[in-house]
Short mmCIF file of C-alpha atoms in Angstrom, two decimals:
data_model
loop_
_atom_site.label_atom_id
_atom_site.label_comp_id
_atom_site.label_asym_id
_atom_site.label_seq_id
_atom_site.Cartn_x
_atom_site.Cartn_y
_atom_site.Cartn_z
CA UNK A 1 -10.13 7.64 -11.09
CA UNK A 2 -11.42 9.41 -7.86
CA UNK A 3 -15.08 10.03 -6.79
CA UNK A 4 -16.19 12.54 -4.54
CA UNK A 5 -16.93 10.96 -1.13
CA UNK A 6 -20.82 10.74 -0.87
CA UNK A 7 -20.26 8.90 -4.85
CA UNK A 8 -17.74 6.66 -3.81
CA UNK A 9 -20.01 5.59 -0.22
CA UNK A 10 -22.76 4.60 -2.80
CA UNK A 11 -20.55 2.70 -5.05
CA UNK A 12 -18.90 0.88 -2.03
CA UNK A 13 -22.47 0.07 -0.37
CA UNK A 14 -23.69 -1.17 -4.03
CA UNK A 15 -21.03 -3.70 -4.04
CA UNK A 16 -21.85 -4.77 -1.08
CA UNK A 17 -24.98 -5.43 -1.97
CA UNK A 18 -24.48 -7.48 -5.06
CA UNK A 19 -27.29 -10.71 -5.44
CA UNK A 20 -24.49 -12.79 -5.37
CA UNK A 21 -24.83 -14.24 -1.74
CA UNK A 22 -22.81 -17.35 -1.80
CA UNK A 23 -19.85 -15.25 -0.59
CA UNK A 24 -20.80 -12.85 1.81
CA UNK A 25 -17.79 -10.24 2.95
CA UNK A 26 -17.96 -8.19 5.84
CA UNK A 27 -17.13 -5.14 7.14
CA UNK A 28 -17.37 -3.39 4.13
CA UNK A 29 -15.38 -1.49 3.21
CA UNK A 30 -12.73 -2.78 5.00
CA UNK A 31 -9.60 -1.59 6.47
CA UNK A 32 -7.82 -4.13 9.16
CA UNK A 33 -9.58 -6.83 8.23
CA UNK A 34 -12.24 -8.78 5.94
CA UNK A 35 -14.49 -11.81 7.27
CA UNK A 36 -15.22 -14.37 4.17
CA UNK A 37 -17.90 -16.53 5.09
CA UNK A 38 -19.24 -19.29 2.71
CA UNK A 39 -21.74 -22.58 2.99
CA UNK A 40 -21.12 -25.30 0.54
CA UNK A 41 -23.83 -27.91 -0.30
CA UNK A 42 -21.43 -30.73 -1.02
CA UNK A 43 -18.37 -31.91 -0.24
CA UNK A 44 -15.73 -29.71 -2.61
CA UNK A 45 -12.41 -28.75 -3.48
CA UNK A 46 -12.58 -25.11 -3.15
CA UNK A 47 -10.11 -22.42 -3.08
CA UNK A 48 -10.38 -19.02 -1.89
CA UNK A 49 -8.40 -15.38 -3.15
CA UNK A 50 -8.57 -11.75 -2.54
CA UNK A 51 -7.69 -10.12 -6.06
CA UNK A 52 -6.97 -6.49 -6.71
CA UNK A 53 -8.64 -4.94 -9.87
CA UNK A 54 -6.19 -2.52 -10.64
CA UNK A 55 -3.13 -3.94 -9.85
CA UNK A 56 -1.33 -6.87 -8.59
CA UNK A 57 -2.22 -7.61 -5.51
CA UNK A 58 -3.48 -10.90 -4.77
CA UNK A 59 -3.70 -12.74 -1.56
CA UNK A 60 -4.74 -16.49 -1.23
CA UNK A 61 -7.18 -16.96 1.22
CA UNK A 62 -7.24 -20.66 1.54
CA UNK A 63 -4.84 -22.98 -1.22
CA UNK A 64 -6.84 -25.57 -2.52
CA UNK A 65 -7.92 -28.37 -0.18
CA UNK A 66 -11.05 -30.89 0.09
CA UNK A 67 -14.07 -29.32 2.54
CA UNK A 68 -17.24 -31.50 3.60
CA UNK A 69 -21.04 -29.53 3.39
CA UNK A 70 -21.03 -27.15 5.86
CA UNK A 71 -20.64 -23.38 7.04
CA UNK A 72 -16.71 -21.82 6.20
CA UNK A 73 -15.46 -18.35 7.81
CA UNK A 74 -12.37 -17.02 7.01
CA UNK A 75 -11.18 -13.36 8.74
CA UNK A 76 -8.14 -12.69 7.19
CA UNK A 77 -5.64 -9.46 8.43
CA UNK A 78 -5.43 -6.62 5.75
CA UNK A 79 -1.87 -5.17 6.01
CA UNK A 80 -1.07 -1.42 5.58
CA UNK A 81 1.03 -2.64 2.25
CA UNK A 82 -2.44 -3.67 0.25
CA UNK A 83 -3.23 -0.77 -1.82
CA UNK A 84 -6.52 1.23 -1.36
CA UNK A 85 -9.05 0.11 -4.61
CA UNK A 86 -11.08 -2.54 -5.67
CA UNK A 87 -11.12 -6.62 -5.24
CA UNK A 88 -12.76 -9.62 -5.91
CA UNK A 89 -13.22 -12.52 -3.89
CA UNK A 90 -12.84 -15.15 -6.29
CA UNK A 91 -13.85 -18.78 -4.55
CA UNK A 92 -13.83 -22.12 -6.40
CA UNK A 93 -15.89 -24.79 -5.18
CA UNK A 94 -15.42 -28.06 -7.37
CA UNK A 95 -16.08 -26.87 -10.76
CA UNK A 96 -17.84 -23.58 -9.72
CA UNK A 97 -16.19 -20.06 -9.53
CA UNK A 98 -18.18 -17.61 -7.29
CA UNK A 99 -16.79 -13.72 -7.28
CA UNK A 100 -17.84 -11.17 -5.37
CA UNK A 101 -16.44 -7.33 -5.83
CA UNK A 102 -15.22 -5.61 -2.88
#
């Protein structure tokens, strides 16, 4: 489906916005690359993906691994091959899943 520009601007700056703020994503929208930034409580297993909503495309962020309370940034690269669209951020932190759509 394709919006006209000024639609799709306001789509793309109500995602950003979502109340969600656990995950926060910046720039947005993004082109070269996407920061993922993240503060957990309690020490947690988490594990962190970029997941397209129309297709495929699925990059893990960071594979599963033990973190300790504290502030997490990831800034990942965003090659030319990922397809223009939609994602979510999907982060798991112990027993938790966060999303956030991009």
């Amino acid at each position: 489906m394709h919006y006209p520009d000024i639609l799709q601007n306001e789509i793309l700056e109500a995602l950003a916005n979502q109340e969600d703020q656990f995950i926060k994503l910046y720039p947005v929208p993004f082109n070269n690359s996407l920061t993922i930034q993240y503060q957990l409580e309690t020490p947690s297993e988490v594990f962190v993906e970029l997941v397209g909503l129309h297709d495929t495309s699925q990059i893990i962020i960071l594979p599963t691994e033990m973190q300790q309370e504290g502030d997490y940034s990831y800034t990942i690269p965003v090659n030319s091959s990922l397809p223009a669209g939609y994602y979510v951020v999907r982060l798991t932190a112990g027993s938790q899943l966060y999303t956030r759509l991009i």
